[in-house]
Short mmCIF file of C-alpha atoms and ligand atoms in Angstrom, two decimals:
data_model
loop_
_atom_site.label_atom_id
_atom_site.label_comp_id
_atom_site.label_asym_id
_atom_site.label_seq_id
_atom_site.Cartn_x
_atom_site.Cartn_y
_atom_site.Cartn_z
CA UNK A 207 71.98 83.03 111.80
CA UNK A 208 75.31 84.72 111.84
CA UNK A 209 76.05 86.19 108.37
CA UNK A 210 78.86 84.11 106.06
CA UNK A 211 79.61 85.66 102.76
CA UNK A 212 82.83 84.37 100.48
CA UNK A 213 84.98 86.05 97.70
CA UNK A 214 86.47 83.43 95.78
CA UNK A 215 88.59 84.15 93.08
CA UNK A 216 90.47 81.97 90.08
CA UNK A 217 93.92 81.93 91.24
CA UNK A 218 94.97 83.99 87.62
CA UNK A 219 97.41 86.20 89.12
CA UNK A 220 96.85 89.83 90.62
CA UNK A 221 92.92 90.59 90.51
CA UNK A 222 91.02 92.23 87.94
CA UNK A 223 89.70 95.57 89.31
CA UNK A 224 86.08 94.16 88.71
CA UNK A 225 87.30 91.28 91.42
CA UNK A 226 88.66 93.85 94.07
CA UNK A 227 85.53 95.42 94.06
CA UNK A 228 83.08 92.33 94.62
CA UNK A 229 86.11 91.24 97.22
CA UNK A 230 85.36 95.21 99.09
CA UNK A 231 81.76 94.52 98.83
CA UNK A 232 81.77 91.16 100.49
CA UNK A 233 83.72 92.58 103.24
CA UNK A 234 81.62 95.74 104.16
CA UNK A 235 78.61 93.48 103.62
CA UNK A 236 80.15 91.29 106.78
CA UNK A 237 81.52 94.08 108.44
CA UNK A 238 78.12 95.88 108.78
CA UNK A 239 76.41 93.07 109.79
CA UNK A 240 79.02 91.50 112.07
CA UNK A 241 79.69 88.61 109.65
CA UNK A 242 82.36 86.65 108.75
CA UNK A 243 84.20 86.92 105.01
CA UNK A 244 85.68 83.19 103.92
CA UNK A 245 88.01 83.47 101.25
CA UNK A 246 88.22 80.55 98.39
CA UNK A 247 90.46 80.11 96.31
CA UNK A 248 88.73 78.47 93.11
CA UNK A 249 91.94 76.67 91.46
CA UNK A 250 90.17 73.13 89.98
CA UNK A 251 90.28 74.54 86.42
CA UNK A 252 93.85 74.74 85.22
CA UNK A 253 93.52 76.81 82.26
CA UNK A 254 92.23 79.55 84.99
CA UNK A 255 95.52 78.76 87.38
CA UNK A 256 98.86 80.13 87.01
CA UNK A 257 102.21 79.73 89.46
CA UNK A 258 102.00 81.86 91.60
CA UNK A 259 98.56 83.27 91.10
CA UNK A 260 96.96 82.81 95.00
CA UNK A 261 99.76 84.03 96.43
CA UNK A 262 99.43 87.32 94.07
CA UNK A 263 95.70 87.66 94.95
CA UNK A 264 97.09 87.35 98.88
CA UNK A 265 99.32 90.11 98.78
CA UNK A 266 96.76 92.21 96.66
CA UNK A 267 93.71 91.53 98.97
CA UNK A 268 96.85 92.52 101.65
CA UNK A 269 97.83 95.45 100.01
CA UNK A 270 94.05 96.55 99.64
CA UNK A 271 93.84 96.15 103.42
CA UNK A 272 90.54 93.41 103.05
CA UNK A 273 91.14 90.84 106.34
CA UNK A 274 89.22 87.83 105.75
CA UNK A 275 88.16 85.60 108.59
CA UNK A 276 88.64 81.91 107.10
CA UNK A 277 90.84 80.55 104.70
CA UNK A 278 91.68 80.17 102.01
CA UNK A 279 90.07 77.28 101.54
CA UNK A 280 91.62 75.57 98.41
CA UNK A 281 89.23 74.02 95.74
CA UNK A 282 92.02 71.56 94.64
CA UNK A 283 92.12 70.15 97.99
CA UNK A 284 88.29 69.47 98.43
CA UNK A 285 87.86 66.62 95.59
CA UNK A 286 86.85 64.20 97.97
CA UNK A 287 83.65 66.42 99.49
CA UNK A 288 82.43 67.71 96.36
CA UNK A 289 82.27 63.64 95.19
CA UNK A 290 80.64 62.76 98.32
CA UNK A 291 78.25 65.20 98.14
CA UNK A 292 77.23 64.18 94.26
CA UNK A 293 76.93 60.50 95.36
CA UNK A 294 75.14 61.46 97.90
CA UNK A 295 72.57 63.03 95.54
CA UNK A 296 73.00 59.70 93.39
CA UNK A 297 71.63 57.32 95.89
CA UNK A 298 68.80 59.74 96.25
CA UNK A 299 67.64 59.61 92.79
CA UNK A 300 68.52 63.60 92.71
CA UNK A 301 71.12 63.05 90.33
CA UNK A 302 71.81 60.30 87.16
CA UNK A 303 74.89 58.35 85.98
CA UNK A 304 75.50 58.76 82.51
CA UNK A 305 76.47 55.79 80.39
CA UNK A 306 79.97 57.62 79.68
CA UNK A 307 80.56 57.27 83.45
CA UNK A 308 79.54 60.96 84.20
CA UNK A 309 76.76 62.28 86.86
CA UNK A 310 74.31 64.35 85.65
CA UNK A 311 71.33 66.51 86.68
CA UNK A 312 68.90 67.70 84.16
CA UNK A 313 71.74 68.25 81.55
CA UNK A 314 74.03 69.72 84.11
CA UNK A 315 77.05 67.83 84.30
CA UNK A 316 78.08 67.34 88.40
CA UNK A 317 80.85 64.98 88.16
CA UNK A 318 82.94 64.05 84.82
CA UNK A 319 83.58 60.88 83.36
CA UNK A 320 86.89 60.85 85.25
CA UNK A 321 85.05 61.30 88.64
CA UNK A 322 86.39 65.07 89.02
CA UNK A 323 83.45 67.68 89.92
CA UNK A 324 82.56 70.54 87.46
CA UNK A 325 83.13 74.04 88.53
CA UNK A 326 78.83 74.51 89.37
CA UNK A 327 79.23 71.31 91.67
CA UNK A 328 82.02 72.81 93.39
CA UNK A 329 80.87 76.01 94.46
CA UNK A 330 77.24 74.93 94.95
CA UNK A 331 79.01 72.37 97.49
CA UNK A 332 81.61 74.66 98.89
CA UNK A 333 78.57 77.45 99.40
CA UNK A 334 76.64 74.79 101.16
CA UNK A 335 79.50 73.19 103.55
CA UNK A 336 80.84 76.30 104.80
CA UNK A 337 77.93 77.49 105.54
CA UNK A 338 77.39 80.57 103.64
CA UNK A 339 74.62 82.64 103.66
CA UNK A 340 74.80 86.04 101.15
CA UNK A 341 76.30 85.06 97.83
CA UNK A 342 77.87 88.37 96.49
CA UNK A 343 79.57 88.29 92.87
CA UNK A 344 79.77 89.89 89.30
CA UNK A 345 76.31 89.59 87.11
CA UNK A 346 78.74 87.85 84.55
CA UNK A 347 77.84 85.22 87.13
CA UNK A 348 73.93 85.54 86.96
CA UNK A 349 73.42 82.86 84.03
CA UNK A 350 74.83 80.37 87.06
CA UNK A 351 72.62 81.03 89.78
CA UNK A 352 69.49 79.37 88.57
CA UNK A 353 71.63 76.01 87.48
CA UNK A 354 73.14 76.61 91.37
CA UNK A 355 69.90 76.90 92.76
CA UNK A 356 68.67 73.46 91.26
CA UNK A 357 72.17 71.58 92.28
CA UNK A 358 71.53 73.10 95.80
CA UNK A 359 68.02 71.38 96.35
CA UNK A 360 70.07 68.06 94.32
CA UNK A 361 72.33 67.90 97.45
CA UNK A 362 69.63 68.25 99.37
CA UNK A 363 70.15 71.99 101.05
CA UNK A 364 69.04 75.86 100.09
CA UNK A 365 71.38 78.39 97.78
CA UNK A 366 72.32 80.93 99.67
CA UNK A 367 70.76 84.05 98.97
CA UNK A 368 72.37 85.65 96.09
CA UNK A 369 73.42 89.48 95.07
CA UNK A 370 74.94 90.03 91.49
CA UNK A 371 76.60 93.60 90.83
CA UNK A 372 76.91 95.53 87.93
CA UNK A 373 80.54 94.83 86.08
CA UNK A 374 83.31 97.80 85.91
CA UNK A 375 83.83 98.49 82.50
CA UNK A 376 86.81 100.44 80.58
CA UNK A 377 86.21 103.99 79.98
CA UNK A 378 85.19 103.16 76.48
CA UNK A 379 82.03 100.72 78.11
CA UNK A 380 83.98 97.45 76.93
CA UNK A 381 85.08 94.45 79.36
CA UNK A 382 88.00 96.45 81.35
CA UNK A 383 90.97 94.23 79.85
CA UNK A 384 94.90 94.85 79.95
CA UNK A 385 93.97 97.02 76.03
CA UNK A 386 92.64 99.94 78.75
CA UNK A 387 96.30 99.81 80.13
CA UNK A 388 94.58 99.34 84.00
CA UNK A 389 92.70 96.40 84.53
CA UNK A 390 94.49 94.75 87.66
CA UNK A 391 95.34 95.72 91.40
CA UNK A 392 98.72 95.35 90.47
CA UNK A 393 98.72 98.03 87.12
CA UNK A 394 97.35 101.08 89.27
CA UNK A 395 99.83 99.85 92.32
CA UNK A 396 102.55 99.87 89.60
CA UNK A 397 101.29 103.65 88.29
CA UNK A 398 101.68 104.80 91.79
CA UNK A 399 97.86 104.73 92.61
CA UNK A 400 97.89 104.43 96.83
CA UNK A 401 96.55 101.45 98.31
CA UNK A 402 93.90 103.56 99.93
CA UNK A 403 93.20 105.58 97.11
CA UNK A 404 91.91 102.68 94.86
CA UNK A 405 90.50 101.19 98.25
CA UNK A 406 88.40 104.21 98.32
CA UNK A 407 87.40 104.42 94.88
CA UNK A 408 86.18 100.62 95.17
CA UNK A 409 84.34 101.57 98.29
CA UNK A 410 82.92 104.47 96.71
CA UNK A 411 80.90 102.34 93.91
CA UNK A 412 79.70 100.11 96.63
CA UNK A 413 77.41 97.38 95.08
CA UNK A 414 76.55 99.20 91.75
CA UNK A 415 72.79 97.86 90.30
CA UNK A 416 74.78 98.64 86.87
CA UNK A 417 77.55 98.37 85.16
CA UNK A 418 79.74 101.14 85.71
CA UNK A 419 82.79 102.83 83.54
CA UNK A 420 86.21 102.73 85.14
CA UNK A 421 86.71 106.74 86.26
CA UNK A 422 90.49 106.78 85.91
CA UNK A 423 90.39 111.13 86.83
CA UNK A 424 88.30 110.26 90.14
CA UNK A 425 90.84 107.36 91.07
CA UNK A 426 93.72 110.19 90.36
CA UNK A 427 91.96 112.82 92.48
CA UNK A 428 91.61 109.89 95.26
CA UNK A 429 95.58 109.46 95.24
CA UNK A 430 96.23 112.95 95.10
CA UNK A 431 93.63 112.83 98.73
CA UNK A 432 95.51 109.90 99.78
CA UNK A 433 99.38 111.33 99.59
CA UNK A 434 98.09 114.37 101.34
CA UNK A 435 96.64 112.21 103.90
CA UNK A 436 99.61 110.30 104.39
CA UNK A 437 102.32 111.14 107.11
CA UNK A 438 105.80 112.08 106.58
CA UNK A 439 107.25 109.35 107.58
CA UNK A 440 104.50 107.21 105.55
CA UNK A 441 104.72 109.10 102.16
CA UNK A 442 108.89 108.75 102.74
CA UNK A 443 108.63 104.98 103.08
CA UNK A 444 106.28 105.10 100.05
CA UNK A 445 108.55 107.06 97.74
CA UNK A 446 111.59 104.82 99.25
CA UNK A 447 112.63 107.92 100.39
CA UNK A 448 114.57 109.29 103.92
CA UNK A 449 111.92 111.50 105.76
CA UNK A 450 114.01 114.22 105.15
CA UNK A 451 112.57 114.46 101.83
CA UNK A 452 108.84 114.28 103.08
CA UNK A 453 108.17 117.83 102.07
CA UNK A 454 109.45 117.63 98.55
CA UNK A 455 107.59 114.75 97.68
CA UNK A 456 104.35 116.42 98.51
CA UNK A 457 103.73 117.74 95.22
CA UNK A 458 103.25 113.99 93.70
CA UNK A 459 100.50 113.04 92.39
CA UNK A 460 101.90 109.79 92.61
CA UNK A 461 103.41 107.46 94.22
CA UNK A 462 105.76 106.76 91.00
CA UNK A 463 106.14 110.78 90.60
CA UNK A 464 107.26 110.91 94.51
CA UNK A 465 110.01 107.96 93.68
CA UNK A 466 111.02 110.06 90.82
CA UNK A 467 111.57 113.24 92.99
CA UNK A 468 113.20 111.19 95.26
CA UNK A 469 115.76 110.02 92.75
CA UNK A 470 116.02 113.37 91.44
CA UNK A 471 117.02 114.76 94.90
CA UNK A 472 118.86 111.89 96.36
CA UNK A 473 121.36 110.68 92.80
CA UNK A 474 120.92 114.35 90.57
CA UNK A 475 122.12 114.05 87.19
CA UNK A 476 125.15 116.35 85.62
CA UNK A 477 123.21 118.97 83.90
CA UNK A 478 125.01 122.06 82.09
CA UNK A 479 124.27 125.21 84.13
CA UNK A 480 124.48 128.66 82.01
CA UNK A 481 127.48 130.68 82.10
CA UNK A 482 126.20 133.60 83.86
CA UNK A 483 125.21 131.71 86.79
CA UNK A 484 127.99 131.54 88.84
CA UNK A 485 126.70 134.92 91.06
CA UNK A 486 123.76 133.09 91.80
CA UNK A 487 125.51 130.07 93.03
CA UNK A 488 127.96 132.13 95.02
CA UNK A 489 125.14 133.77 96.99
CA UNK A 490 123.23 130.68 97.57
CA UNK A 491 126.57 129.31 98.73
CA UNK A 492 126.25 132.31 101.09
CA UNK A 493 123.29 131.84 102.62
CA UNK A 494 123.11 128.39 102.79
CA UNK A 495 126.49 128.72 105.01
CA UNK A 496 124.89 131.24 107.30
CA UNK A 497 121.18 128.69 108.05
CA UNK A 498 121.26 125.76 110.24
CA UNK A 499 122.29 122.01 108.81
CA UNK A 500 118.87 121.07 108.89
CA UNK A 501 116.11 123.79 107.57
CA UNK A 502 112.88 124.62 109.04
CA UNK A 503 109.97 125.49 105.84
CA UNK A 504 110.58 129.30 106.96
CA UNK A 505 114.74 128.78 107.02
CA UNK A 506 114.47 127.23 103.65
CA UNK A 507 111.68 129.86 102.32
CA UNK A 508 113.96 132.66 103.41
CA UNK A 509 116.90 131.60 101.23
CA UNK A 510 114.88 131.17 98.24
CA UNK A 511 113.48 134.35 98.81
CA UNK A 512 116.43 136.50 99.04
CA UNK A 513 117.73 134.82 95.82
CA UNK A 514 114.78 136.31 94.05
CA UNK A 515 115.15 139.77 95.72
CA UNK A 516 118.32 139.84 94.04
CA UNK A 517 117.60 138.83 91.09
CA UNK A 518 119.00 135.09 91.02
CA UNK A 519 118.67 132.94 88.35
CA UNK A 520 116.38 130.09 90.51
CA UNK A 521 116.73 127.60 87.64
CA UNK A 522 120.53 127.37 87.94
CA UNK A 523 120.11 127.01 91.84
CA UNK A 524 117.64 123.95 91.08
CA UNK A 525 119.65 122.30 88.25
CA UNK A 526 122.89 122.21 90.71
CA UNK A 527 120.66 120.47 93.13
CA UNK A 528 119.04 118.34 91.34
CA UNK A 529 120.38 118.11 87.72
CA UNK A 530 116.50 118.50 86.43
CA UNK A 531 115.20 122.03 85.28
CA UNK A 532 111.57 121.37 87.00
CA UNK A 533 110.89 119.11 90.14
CA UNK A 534 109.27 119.85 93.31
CA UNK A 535 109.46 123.52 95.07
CA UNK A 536 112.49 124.92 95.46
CA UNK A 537 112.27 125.66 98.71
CA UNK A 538 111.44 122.14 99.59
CA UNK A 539 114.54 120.57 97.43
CA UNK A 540 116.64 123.49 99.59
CA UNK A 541 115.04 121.65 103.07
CA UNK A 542 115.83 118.47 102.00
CA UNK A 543 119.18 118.53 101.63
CA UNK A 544 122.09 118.94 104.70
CA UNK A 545 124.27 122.02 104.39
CA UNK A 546 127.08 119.85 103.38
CA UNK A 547 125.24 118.21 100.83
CA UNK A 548 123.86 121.03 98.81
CA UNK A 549 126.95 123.15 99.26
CA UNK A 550 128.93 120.33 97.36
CA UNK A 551 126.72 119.89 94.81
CA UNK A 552 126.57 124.16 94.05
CA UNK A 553 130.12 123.95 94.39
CA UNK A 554 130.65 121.00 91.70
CA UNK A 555 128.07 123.04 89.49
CA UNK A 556 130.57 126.09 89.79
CA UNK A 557 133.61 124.54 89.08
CA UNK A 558 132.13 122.69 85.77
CA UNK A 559 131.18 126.35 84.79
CA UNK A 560 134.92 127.97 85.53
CA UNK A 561 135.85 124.90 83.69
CA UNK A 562 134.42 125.73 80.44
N1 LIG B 662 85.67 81.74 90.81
C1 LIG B 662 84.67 82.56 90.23
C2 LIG B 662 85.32 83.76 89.58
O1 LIG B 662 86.49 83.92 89.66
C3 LIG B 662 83.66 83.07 91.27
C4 LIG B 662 82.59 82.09 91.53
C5 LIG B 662 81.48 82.64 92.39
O2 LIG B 662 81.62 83.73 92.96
O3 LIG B 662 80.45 81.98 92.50
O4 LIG B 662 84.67 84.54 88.97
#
C-alpha cells in the first residue's frame, strides 16, 4: 500500500514553528518512501479560525517550499461524511444516541446535540476516507490517539499507524509562544531569517523523540549559510535591491540587514562630514573619474586602496556615499554605485562642507 500521510493544521493564521516542523516531517516521510502528503485544513472549530488564516498557512507552507499532493481538503465542507459515517456506526450498535440528541461512544461525544461532528470524529473520519496510512503530529496530540483508535474500530476501519514528535520549546523550555518574540513562520520571515535557512533548521531536528529548545544562534548561523548560498541576482531580489548592489549586501546576516544596506546605498541620508575632509573627497573624486562606470572587485579595491596609501580619511568617503558612518565594505559601496552617481553624491558632500 502506497504511503498517505496528512499535515493538517487549524486555519489560526501563519504556523507556529512547532507546526512547520511536523508539516517538514510529513513531507520527507512521503518523499522517502514515494508517498503522497494530503494537506487538511481543520477549520470546524471557530474559536481556532481566523480570516484569512488558510490562506496564511498556504503562502507559509509556499514560502517553506513543502508541495503537497492533495488538497486542501476543507473540514467545514465535509459535514455531511463525518455524519454519515457516525450513523453509520449508530445502526451498528457501535455508537449510542444520547437523550439530549447527541451520539456517543463510551463517553466520547461523536456528533453534538445539533448534529455537527466533534473535532475526534472528524479527523478519525477524514484519516479513514482519504485513506491515510502514517499519522505524523505533535505529542500534545498523544492523549487523542487512544480515543482515535476506539472511534476508528466504531466506524468500522483501522487508525492509521501513528508517530507523535517531541514539541519545540522556547529557549527557556516553556510552550514557544509570541512572549519568546519567534514563535511563527511569519516572525523569523519578518527578522530576515531565509526561507531555506529555517527550512533547514526544521529539517535538521527531523522527528525529535523529545522535546527540543528553539536554537535561535543555529537558525542565525543557517541564514548567514543561506545568503552566502544565494546568487546575486537572488540575494538582490531578496534585499529588494538592483543586482548591482549584490556584493554589498553580502555582509548581511539578514535578510532585514541586506534591505537596510540597500536603503543605505540606494536613498543615503545627509550626514555632516568633518571639515578637514574635503582632500579626501577631492582625490576620491579623482580616481573615481579615471575607473570605468561600472567597477570590477579589483577596480573598486584599487581606489580604496590608494585612499589609504595617502592617508584618506575612509569614513568621510563612506558617509558621502551613504550618509551612515558603518555599513558594508567600502569597497563594495564604491562597486555599487555608477561613476555618475557617487561623484554627485562626493560632490554634494563637498559643497555642504565649503558651505559651512
Ligand atoms: N488540527 C490539529 C492541530 O492543529 C491536528 C490534528 C491532527 O494532526 O490529528 O493541531
Amino acid at each position: 500500500m502506497s504511503v498517505r500521510v496528512r499535515f493538517a493544521p487549524s486555519p489560526t493564521g501563519s504556523l507556529h514553528l512547532g507546526n512547520a516542523l511536523t508539516a517538514v516531517a510529513n513531507r520527507r516521510f512521503a518523499d522517502e518512501r514515494g508517498g503522497a502528503l494530503v494537506l487538511r485544513i481543520d477549520d470546524t472549530d471557530p474559536i481556532r479560525t481566523i480570516e484569512g488564516g488558510e490562506q496564511a498557512i498556504l503562502a507559509d507552507l509556499e514560502w517553506l517550499g513543502i508541495a503537497w499532493d492533495e488538497g486542501p481538503v476543507r473540514q467545514s465542507e465535509r459535514a455531511g461524511l463525518y455524519s454519515g459515517m457516525a450513523r453509520a456506526a449508530e445502526r451498528d450498535g457501535a455508537a449510542q444516541r444520547d437523550v439530549d440528541g447527541s451520539l456517543r461512544l463510551d463517553g466520547l461525544t461523536l456528533l453534538r446535540a445539533d448534529g455537527s461532528a466533534t473535532y475526534q470524529l472528524a479527523t478519525v473520519a477524514d484519516d479513514l476516507d482519504l485513506g491515510i496510512t502514517h499519522v505524523i503530529r505533535g505529542s500534545d496530540h498523544r492523549p487523542n490517539e487512544e480515543p482515535q483508535r476506539r472511534i476508528a474500530r466504531a466506524l468500522g476501519g483501522e487508525l492509521p499507524e501513528v508517530m507523535h514528535h517531541g514539541l519545540l520549546l522556547g529557549e527557556d523550555g516553556k510552550k514557544l509562544s509570541k512572549r519568546h518574540g519567534h514563535a511563527s513562520v511569519a516572525d523569523f520571515r519578518e527578522d530576515g531569517i531565509p526561507a531555506a535557512a529555517l527550512r533547514a533548521y526544521l529539517e535538521e531536528l527531523g522527528l525529535p523523540s523529545h522535546d527540543v529548545h528553539l536554537d535561535r544562534a543555529r537558525i542565525g548561523r543557517l541564514a548567514i549559510e543561506a545568503i552566502a548560498g544565494m546568487s546575486d541576482d537572488e540575494l538582490a531580489a531578496a534585499a529588494d535591491a538592483p543586482v548591482e548592489l549584490a556584493r554589498a549586501l553580502r555582509g548581511a546576516r539578514t535578510l532585514v540587514e541586506a534591505r537596510a544596506i540597500a536603503r543605505q546605498i540606494g536613498t543615503p541620508a545627509a550626514a555632516a562630514l568633518p571639515t578637514d575632509a574635503l582632500p579626501t573627497l577631492e582625490r576620491f573624486a579623482e580616481l573615481r573619474m579615471g575607473a570605468p562606470d561600472r567597477l570590477a572587485e579589483d577596480d573598486a579595491r584599487a581606489i580604496v586602496r590608494e585612499l589609504k596609501a595617502v592617508g584618506g580619511d575612509l569614513r568621510a568617503v563612506r558617509l558621502a556615499l551613504t550618509g551612515e558612518p558603518r555599513g558594508p565594505e567600502l569597497w563594495t559601496v564604491v562597486a555599487a554605485l555608477p561613476a555618475a552617481e557617487a561623484l554627485e553624491r562626493v560632490r554634494r558632500a563637498a559643497d555642504s562642507l565649503s558651505h559651512r
